[in-house]
Coordinates of C-alpha atoms and ligand atoms in Angstrom, one line a residue:
X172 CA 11.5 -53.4 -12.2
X173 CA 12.7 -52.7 -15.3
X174 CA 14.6 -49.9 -15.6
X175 CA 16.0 -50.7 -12.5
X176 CA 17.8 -53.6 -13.9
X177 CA 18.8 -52.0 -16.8
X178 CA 20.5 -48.7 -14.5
X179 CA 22.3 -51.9 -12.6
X180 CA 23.6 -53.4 -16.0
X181 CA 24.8 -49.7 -17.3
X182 CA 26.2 -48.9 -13.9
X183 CA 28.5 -52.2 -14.5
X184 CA 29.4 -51.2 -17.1
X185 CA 30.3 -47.7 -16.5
X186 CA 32.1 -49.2 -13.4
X187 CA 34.4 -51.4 -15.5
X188 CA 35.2 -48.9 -17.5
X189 CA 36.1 -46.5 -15.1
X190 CA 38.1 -48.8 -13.3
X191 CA 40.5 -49.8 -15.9
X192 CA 41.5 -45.7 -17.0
X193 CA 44.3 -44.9 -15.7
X194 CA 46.0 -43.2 -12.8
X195 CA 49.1 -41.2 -11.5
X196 CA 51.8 -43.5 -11.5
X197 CA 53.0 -43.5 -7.9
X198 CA 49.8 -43.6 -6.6
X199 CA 50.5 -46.6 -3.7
X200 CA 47.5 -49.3 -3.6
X201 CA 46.4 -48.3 -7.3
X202 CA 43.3 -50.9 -7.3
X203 CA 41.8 -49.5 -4.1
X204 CA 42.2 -46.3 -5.3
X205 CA 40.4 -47.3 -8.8
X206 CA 38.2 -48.9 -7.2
X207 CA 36.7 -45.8 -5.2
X208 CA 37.4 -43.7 -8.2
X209 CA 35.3 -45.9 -10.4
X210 CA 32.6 -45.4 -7.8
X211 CA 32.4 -41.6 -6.8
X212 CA 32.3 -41.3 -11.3
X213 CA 29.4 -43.9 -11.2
X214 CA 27.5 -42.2 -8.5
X215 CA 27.8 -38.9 -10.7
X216 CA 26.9 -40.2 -13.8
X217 CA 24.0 -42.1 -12.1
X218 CA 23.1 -38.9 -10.9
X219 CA 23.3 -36.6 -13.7
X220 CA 21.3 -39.7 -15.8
X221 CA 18.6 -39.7 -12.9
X222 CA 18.2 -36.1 -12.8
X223 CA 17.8 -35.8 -16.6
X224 CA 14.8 -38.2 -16.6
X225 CA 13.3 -36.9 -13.8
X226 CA 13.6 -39.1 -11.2
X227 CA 15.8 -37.6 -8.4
X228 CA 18.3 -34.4 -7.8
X229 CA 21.6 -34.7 -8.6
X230 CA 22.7 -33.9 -5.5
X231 CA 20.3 -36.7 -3.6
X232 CA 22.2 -39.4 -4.8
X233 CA 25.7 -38.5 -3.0
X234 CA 23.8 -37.4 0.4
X235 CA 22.0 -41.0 -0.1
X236 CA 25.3 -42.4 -0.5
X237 CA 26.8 -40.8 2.6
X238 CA 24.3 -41.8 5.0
X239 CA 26.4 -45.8 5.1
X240 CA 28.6 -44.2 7.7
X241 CA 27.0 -42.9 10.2
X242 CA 27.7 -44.1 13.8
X243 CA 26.1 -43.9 17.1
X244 CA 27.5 -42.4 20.1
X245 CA 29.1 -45.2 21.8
X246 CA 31.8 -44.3 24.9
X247 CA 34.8 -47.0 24.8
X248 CA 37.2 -47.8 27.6
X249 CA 39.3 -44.6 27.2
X250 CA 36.6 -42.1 25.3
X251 CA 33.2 -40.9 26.8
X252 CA 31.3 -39.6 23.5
X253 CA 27.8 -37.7 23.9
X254 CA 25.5 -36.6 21.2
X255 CA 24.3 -32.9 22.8
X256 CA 23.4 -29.6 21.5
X257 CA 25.2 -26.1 21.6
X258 CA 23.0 -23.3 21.2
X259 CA 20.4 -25.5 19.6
X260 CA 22.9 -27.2 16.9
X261 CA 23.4 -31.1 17.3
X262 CA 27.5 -32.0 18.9
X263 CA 29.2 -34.7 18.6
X264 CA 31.5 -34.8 21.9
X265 CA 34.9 -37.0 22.5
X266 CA 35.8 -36.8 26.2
X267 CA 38.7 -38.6 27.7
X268 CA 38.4 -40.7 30.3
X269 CA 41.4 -40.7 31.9
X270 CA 41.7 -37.8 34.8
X271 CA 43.8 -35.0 33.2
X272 CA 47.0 -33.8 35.3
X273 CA 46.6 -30.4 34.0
X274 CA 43.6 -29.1 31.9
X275 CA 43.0 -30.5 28.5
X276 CA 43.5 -29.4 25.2
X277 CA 40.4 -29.1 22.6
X278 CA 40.1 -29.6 18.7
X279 CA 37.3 -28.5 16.9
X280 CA 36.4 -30.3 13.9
X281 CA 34.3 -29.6 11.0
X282 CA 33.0 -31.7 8.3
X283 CA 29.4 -32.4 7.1
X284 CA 28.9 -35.9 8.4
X285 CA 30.8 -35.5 11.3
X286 CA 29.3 -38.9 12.3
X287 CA 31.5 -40.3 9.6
X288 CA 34.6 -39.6 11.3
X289 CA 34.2 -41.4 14.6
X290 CA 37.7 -43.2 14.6
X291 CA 39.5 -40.6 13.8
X292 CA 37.8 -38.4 16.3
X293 CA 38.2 -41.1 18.9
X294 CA 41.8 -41.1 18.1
X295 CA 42.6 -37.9 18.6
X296 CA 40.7 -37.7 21.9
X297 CA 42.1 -40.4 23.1
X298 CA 46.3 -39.8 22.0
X299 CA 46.1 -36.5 23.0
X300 CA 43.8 -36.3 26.2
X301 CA 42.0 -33.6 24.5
X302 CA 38.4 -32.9 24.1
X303 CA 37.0 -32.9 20.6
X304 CA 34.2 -31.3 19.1
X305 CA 32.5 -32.3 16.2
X306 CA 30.0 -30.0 14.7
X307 CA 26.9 -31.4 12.7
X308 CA 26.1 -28.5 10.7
X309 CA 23.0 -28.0 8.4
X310 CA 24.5 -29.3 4.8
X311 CA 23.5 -28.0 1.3
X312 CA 21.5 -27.7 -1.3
X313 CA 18.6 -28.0 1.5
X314 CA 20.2 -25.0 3.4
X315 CA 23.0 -22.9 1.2
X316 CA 25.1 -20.8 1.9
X317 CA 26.0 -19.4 5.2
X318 CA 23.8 -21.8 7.0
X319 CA 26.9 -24.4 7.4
X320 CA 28.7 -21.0 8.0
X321 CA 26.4 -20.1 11.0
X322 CA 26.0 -22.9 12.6
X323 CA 30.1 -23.5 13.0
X324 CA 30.6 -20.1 14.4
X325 CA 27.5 -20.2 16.6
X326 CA 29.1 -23.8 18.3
X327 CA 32.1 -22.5 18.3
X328 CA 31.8 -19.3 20.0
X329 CA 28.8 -21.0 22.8
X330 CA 32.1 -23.7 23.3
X331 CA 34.2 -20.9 23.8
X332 CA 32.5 -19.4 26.7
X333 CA 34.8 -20.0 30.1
X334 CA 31.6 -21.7 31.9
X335 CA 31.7 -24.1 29.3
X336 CA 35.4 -24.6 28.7
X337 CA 35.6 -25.1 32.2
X338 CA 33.1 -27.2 32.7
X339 CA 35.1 -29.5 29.8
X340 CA 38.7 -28.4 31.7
X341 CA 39.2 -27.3 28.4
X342 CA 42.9 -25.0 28.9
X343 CA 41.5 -22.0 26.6
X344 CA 44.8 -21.2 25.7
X345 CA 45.0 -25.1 23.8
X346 CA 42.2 -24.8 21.1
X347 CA 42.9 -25.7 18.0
X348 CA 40.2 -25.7 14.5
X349 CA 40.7 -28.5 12.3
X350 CA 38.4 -29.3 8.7
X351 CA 39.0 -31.7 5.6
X352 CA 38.1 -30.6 2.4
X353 CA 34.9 -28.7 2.4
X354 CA 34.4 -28.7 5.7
X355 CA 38.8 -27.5 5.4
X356 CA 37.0 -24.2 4.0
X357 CA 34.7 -23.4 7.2
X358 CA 37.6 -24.2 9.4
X359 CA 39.5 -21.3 7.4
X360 CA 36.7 -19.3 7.3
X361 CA 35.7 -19.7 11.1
X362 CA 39.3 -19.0 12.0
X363 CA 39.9 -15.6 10.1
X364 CA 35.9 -14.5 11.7
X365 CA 37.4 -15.2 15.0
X366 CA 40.7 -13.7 14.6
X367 CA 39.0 -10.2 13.5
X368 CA 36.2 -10.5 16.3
X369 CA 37.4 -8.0 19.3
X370 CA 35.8 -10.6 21.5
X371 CA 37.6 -13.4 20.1
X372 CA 40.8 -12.1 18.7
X373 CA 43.2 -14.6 20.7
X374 CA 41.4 -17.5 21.7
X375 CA 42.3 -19.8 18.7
X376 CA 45.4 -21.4 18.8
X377 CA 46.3 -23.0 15.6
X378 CA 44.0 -24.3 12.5
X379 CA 44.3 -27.2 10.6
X380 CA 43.6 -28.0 7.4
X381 CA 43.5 -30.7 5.3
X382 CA 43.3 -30.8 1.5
X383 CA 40.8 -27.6 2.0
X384 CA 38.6 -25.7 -1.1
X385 CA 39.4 -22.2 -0.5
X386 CA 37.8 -20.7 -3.6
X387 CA 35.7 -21.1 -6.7
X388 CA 36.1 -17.9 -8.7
X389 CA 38.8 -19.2 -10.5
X390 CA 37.5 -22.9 -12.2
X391 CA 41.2 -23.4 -13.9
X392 CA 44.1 -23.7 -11.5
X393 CA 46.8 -25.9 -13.0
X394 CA 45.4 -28.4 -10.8
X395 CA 41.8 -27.9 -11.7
X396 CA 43.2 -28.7 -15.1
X397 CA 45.6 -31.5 -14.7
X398 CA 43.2 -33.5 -12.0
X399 CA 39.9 -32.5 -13.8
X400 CA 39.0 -36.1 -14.0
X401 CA 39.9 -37.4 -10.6
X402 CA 41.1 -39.5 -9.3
X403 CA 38.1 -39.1 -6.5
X404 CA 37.1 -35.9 -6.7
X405 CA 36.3 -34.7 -10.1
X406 CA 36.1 -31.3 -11.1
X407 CA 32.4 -30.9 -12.8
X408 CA 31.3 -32.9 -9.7
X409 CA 33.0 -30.5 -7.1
X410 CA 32.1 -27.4 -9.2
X411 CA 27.5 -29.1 -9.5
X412 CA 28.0 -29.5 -5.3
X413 CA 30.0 -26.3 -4.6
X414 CA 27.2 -24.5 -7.6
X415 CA 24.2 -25.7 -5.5
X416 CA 25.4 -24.5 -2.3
X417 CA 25.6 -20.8 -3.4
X418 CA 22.2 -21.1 -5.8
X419 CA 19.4 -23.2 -7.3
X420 CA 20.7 -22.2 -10.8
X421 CA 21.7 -24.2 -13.6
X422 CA 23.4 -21.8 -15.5
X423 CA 25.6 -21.1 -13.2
X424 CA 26.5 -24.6 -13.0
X425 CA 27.6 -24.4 -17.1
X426 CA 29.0 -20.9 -16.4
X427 CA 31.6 -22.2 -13.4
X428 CA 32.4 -25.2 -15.7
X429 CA 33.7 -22.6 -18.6
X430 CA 35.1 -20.7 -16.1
X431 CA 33.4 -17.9 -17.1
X432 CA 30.6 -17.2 -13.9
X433 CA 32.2 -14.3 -12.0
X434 CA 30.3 -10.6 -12.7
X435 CA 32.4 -8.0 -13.7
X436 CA 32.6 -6.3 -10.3
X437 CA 34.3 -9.0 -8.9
X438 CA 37.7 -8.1 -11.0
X439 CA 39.6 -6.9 -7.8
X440 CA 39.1 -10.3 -6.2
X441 CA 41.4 -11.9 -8.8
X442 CA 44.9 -10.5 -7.2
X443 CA 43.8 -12.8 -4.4
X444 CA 43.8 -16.2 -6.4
X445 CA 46.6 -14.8 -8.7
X446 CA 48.3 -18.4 -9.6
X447 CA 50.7 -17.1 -11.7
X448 CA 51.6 -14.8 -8.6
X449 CA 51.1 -17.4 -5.9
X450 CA 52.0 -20.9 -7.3
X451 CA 55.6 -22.2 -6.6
X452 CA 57.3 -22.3 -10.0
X453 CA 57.1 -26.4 -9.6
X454 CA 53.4 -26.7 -9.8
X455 CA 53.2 -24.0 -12.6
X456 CA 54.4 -26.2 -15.2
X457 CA 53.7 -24.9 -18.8
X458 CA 50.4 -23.6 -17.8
X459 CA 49.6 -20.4 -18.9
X460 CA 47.6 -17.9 -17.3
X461 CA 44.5 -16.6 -18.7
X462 CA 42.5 -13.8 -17.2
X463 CA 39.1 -13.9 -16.2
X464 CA 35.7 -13.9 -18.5
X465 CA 33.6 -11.8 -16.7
X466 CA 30.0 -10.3 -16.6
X467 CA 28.4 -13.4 -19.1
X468 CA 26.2 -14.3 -16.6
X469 CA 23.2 -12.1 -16.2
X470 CA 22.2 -13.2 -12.4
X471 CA 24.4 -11.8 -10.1
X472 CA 24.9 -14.3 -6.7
X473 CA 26.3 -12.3 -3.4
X474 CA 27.5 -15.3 -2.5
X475 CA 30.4 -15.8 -4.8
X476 CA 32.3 -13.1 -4.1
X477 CA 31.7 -13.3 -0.6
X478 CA 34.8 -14.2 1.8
X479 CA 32.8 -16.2 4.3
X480 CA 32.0 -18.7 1.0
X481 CA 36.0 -18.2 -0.1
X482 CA 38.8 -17.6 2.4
X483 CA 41.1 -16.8 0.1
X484 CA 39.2 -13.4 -1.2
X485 CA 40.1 -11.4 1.8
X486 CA 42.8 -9.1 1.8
X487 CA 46.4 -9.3 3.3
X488 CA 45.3 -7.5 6.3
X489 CA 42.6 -9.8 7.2
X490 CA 45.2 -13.0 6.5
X491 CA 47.8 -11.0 9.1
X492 CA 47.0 -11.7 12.5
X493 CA 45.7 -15.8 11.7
X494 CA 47.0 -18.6 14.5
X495 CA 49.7 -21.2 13.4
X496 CA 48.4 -23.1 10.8
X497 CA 49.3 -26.5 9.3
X498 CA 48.1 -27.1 5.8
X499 CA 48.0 -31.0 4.1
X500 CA 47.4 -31.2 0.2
X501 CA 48.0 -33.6 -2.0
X502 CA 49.8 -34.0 -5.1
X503 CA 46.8 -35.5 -7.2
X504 CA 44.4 -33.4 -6.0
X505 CA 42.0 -30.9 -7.7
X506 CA 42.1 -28.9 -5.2
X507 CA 45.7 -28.7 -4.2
X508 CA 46.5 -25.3 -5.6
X509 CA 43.9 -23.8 -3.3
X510 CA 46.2 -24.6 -0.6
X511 CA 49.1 -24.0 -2.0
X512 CA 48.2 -20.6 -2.4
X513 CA 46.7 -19.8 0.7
X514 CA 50.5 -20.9 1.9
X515 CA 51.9 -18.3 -0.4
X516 CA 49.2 -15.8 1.1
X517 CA 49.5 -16.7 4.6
X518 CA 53.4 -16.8 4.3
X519 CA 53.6 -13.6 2.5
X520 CA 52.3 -11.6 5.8
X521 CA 54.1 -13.8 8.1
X522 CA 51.5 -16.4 9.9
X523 CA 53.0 -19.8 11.1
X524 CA 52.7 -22.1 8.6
X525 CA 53.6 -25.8 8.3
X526 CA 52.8 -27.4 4.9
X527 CA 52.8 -31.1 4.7
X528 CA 52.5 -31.9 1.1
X529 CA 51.6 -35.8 0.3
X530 CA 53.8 -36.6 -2.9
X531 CA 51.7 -39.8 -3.4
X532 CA 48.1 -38.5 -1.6
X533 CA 44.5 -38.2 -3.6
X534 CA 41.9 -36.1 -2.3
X535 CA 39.7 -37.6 0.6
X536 CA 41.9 -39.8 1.8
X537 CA 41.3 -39.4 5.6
X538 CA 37.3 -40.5 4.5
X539 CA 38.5 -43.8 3.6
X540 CA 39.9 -44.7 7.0
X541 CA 36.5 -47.1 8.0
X542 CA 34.4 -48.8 5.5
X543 CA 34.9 -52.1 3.2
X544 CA 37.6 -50.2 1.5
X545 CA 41.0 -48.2 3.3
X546 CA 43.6 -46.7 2.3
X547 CA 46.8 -46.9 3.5
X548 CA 47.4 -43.3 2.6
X549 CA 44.2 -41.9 4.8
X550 CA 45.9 -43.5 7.9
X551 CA 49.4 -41.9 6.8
X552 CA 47.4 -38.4 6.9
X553 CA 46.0 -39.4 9.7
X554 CA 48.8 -40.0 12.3
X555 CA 50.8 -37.0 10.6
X556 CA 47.9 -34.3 11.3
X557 CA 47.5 -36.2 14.9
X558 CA 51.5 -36.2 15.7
X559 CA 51.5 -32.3 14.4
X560 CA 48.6 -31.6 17.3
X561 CA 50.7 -33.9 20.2
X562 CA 53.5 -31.5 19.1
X563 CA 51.9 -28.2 18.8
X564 CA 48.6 -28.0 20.9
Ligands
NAG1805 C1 42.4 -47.4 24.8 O1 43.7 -46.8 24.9 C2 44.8 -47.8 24.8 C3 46.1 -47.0 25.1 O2 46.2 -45.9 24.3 C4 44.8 -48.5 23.5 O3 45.8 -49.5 23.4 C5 43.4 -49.1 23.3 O4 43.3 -49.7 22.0 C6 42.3 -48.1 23.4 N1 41.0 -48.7 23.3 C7 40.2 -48.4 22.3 C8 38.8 -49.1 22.3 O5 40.4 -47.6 21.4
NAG1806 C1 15.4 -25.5 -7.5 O1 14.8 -25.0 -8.7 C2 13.9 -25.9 -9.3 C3 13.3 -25.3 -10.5 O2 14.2 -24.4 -11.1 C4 12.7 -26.3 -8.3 O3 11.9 -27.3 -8.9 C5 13.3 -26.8 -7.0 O4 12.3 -27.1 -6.1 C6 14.4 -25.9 -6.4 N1 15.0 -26.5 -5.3 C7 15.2 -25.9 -4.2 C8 15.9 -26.7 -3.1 O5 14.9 -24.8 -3.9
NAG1807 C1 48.0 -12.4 -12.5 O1 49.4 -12.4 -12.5 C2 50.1 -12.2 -13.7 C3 51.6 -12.4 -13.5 O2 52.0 -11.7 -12.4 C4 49.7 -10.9 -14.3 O3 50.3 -10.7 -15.6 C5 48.2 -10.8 -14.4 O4 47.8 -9.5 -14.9 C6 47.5 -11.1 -13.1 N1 46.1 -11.1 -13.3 C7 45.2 -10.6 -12.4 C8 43.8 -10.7 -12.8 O5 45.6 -10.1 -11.4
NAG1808 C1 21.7 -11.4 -20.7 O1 21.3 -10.0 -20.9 C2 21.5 -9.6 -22.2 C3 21.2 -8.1 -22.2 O2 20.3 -7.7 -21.3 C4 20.6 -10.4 -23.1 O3 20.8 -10.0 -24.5 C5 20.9 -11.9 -23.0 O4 20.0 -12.6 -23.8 C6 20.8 -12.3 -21.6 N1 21.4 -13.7 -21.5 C7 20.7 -14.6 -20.8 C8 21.4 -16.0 -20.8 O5 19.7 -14.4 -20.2
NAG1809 C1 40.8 -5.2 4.1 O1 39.4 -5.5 4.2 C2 38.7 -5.0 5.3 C3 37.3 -5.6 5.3 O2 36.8 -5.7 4.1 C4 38.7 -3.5 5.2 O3 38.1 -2.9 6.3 C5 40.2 -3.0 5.1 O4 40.2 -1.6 4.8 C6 40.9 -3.7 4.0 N1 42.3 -3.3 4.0 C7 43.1 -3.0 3.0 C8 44.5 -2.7 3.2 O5 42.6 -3.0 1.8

């Protein structure tokens, strides 16, 4: 009884402090975005106090955290939604209700709790007539890495088949892949596996993605540096998560924080997260770039340099052939120079691209669109990533 007491006193405290540091300046509805700020940096140093005295993993914490948004499957007036399985992974399906005058279009959507993003889902479904399909794929630490991997591309390709398309009046010429943040990563990742699968070459139409992580070999972008601390998503949180997924190894938790975790054979990946090549001169500000530490971890982990973990390591000929793409980051965002770059990249061999940069936006925003606290900002994503689909699916 106790020590519980005394975690709630230091958390208040901690939260009090945290909410009174400061923010970007045009940040719109400051004290909301404090406010969640305050809590994801609570809920990490909660964690990383818990884990030091023994008494859960780090990572337990934010999955406990996560489970307050979870919905059931409930059809509305316009939206049928079904909780099924494709090829033995659990679906989350939006089907309109309304009988299509020609066949319907489809968006695939990946994040980890895909429970958590109902509305949105609904929304979609229901503006656009078009089948969604959310994907609840096994998360990290308790499966890593490509377990999330192969559960999106085994869904996604058992969806594709024409018996099932058809059976949806899915139009398999109107597919498009959508992900935010991490789950922004398998939706790139999915999309260049499909693109340079014979089989599957052409049936993806566009990809979109929303303030996605596209690498982790490089730990100090300009933005890694500037939004180290938030707000929201904070850089030795992202970097303990991201860790985790790839191995069960401390050290290479410490090593990614210095920067300094890539083996020395991975020195030809570097071209491909080149900031100083790929960054618009804007975001470069007087940064200066400093070429990689490598080979001071003794472990070596296949995983890092492994484009199916990082989309951005594969190589201009792999990027050529990719669908229209739309691409969301946000100005006070750690990982906005993932994007950015992948823009550059994606531009360079001429795919589609259509960047919607949010002057004002914080990482996550679309998450806080339900819950005790929303942000005006998640709904601005929102309806701009759902008008982009009414005008390009
Ligand atoms: C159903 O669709 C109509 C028209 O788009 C909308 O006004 C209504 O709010 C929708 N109902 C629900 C439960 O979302
Ligand atoms: C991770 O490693 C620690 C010890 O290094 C071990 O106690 C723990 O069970 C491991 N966790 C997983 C998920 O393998
Ligand atoms: C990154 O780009 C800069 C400037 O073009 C160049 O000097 C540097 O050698 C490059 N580093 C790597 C690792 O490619
Ligand atoms: C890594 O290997 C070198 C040489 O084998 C050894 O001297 C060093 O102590 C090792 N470092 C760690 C952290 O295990
Ligand atoms: C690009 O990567 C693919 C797969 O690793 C490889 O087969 C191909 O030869 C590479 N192309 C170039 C131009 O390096």
């Amino acid at each position: 009884m106790g020590y519980k007491s005394l975690c709630f006193g230091f958390s208040c405290i901690l939260f009090a402090y945290f909410l009174y540091s400061p923010i970007p300046e045009n940040i719109e509805e400051p004290w909301k975005v404090r406010y969640l700020d305050a809590t994801v940096k609570v809920v990490s140093y909660m964690a990383t106090l818990f884990e030091n005295i023994g008494l859960m993993k780090y990572e337990k914490l934010f999955s406990t955290s996560s489970v307050f948004y979870i919905t059931q499957a409930v059809s509305d007036e316009n939206v049928t939604v079904i909780d099924t399985y494709f090829s033995n992974i659990p679906v989350r399906l939006y089907v309109p209700k309304r009988k299509p005058e020609r066949k319907r279009p489809a968006v695939i959507y990946i994040h980890g709790e895909i429970k958590a993003y109902d509305n949105m889902n609904r929304l979609t479904s229901n503006k656009l007539g078009a089948v969604v399909l959310g994907i609840n794929y096994r998360l990290a630490p308790k499966y890593p890495f490509p377990a999330a991997l192969d559960d999106c591309v085994s869904v996604t390709k058992f969806f594709l088949q024409d018996k099932v398309l058809a059976k949806y009046r899915v139009d398999p010429t109107r597919i498009c892949i959508m992900g935010d943040s991490s789950g922004g990563t398998l939706a790139a990742t999915v999309t260049q596996l499909l693109r340079n699968d014979p089989e599957f070459r052409n049936r993806i139409k566009a990809q979109a993605l929303i303030y996605p992580g596209l690498q982790m070999i490089d730990t100090f972008l300009p933005s890694h540096r500037e939004y180290a601390h938030g707000p929201i998503l904070i850089r030795e949180v992202m970097l303990k998560l991201l860790s985790l997924y790839v191995a069960n190894d401390s050290s290479l938790i410490q090593a990614s924080l210095r920067n300094e975790h890539m083996p020395e054979e991975s020195r030809h990946l570097f071209k491909f997260v080149n900031w100083s090549d790929f960054l618009p001169e804007k975001y470069k500000k007087n940064h200066v770039y400093t070429a990689p530490v490598l080979g001071k971890l003794n472990a070596s982990y296949p995983a890092l340099v492994d484009s199916r973990l990082f989309p951005l390591l594969v190589n201009d000929s792999q990027l050529q052939n990719l669908p229209l793409t739309y691409i969301v980051t946000c100005e006070h965002d750690l990982l906005r120079d993932d994007g950015l770059i992948y823009i550059t990249r994606l531009r360079n061999v001429g795919v589609q691209v259509i960047h919607d940069h949010i002057e004002e936006g914080v990482h996550g925003a679309i998450s806080f669109t339900t819950g005790s606290v929303v942000l005006q900002l998640g709904f601005k994503i929102r309806s701009r990533y759902i008008r982009w689909l009414e005008e390009n699916l």
